[in-house]
XYZ file of N, CA, C and O in Angstrom:
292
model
N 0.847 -1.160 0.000
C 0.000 0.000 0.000
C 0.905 1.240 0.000
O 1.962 1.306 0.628
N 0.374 2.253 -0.791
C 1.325 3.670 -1.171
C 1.157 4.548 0.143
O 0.230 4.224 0.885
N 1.928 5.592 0.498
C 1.952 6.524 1.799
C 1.352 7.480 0.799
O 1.750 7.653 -0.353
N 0.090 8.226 1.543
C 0.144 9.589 0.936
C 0.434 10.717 2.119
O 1.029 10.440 3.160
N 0.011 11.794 1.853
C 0.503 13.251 2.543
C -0.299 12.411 3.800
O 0.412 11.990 4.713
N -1.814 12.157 3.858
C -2.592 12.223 5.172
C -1.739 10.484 6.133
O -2.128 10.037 7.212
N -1.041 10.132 5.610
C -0.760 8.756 5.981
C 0.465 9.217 6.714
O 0.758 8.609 7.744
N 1.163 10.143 6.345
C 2.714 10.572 7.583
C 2.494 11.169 8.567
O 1.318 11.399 8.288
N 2.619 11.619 9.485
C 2.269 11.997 10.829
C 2.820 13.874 10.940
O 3.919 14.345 10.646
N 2.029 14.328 11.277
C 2.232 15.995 10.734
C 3.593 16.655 11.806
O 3.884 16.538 12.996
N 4.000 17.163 10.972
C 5.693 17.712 11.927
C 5.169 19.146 11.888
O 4.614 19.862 11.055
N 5.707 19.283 13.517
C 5.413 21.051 13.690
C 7.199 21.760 13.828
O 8.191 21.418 14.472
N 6.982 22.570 13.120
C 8.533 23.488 12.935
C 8.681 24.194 14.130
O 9.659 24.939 14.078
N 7.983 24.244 15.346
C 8.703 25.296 15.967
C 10.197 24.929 16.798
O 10.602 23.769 16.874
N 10.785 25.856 17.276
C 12.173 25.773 17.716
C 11.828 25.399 19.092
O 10.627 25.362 19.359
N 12.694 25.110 20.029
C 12.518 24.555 21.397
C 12.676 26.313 22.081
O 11.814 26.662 22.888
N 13.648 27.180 21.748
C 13.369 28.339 21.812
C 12.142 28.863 21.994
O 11.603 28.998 23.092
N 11.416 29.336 20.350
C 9.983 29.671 20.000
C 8.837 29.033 21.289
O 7.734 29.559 21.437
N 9.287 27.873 22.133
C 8.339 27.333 22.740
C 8.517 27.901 24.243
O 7.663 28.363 25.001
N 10.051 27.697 24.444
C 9.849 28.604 25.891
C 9.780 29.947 26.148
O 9.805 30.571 27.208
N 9.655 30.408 24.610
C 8.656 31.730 25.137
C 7.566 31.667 25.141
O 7.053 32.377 26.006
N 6.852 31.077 24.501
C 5.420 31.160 24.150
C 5.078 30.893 25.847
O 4.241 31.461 26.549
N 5.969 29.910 26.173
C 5.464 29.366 27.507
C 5.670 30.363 28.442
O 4.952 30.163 29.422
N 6.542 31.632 28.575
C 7.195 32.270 29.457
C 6.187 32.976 29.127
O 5.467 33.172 30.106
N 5.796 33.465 28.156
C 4.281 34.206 28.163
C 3.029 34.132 28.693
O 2.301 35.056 29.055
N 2.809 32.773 28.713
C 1.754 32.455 29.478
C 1.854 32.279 30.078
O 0.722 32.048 30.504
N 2.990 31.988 31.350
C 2.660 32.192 33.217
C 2.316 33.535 33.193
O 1.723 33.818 34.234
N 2.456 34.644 32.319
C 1.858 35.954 32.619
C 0.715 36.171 32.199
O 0.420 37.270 32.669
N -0.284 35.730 31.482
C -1.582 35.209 30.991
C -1.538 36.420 29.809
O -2.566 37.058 29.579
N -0.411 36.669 29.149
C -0.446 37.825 28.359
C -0.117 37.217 27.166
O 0.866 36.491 27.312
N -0.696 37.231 25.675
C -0.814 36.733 24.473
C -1.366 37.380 23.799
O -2.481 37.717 24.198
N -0.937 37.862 22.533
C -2.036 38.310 21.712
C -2.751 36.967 20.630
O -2.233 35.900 20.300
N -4.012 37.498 20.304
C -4.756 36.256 20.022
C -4.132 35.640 18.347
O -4.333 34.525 17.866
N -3.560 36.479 17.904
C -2.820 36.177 16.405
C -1.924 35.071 16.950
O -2.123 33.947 16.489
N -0.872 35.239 17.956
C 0.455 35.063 18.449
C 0.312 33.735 18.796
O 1.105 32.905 18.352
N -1.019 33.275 19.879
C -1.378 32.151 20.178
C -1.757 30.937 18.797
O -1.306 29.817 18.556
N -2.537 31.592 18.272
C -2.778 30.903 16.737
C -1.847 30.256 15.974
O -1.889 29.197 15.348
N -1.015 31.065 16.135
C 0.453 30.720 15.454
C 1.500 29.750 16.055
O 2.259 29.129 15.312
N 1.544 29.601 17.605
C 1.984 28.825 18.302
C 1.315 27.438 18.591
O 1.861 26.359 18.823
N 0.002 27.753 18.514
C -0.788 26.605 18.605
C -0.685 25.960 17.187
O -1.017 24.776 17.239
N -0.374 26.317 16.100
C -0.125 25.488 14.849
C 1.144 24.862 14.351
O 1.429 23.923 13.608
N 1.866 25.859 15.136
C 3.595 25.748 14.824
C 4.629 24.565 15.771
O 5.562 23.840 15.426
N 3.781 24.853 17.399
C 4.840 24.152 18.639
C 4.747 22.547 18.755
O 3.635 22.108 19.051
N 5.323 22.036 18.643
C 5.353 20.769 19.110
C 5.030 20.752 20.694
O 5.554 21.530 21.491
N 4.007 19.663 21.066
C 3.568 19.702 21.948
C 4.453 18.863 23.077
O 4.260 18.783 24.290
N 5.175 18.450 22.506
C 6.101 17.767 23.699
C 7.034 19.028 24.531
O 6.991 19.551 25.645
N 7.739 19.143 23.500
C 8.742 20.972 23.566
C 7.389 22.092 24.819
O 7.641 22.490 25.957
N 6.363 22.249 24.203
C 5.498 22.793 25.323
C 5.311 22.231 26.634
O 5.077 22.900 27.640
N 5.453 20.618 26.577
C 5.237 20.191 28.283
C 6.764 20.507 28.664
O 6.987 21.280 29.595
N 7.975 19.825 27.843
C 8.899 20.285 28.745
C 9.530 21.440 29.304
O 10.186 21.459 30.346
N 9.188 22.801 28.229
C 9.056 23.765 28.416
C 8.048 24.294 30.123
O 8.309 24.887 31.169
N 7.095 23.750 29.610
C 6.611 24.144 31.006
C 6.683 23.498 32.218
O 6.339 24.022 33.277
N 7.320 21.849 32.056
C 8.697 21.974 33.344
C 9.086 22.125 33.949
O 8.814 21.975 35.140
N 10.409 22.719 33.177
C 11.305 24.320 33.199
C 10.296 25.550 33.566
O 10.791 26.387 34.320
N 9.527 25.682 33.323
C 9.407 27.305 33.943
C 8.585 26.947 35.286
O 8.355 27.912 36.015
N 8.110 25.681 35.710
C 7.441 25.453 36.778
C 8.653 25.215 37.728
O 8.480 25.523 38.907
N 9.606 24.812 37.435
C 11.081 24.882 38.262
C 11.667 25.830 38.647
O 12.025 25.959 39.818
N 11.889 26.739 37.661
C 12.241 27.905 37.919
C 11.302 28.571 38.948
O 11.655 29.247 39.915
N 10.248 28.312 38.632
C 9.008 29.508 39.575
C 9.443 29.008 40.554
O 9.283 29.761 41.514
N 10.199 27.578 40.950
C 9.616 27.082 42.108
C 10.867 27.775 42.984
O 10.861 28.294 44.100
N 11.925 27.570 42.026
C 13.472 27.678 42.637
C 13.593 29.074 42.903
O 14.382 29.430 43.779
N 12.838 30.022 42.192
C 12.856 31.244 42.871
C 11.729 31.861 43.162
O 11.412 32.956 42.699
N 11.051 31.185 43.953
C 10.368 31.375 45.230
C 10.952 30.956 46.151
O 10.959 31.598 47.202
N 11.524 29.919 46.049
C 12.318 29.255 47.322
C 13.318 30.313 47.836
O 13.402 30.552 49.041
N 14.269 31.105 46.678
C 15.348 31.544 46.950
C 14.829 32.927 47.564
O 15.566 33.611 48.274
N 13.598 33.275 47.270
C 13.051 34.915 47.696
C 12.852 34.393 48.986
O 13.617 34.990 49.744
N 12.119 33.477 49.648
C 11.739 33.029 51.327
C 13.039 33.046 51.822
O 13.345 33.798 52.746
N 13.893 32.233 51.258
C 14.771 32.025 52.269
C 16.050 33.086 52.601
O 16.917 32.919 53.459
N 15.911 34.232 51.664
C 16.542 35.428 51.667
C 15.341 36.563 52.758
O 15.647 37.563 53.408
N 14.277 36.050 52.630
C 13.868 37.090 53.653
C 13.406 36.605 54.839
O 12.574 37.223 55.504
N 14.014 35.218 55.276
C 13.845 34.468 56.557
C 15.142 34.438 57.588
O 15.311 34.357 58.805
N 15.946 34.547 56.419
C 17.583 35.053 56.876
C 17.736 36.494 57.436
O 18.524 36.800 58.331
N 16.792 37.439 56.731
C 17.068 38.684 57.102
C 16.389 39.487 58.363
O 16.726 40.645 58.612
């Protein structure tokens, strides 16, 4: 049996970059609605979970580091 276009599995171009911003954008709930459109067609959705991750780590690691700088002081 022949492969056509709908038979390969669809590849999204975005960069692992392109994704942790998109993601760094949205812990601030700030997007414009074009911007989202475009990310939502472009990001690979894996790159978006690990992306958000990373920024759930970060939030976490500096919150941690703000408490314990003003528990010291």
């Amino acid at each position: 049996m022949e492969e056509g276009p709908r038979d390969e599995p669809h590849r999204r171009k975005g960069s692992f970059l392109a994704t942790m911003k998109a993601v760094f954008w949205s812990f601030f709930g700030v997007r414009k609605r074009k911007d989202y459109e475009r990310d939502a067609a472009n990001l690979n959705p894996v790159h978006v979970i690990i992306a958000g991750l990373i920024g759930v780590a970060l939030f976490i690691g500096i919150l941690m580091l703000a408490v314990r700088i003003a528990v010291t002081q």
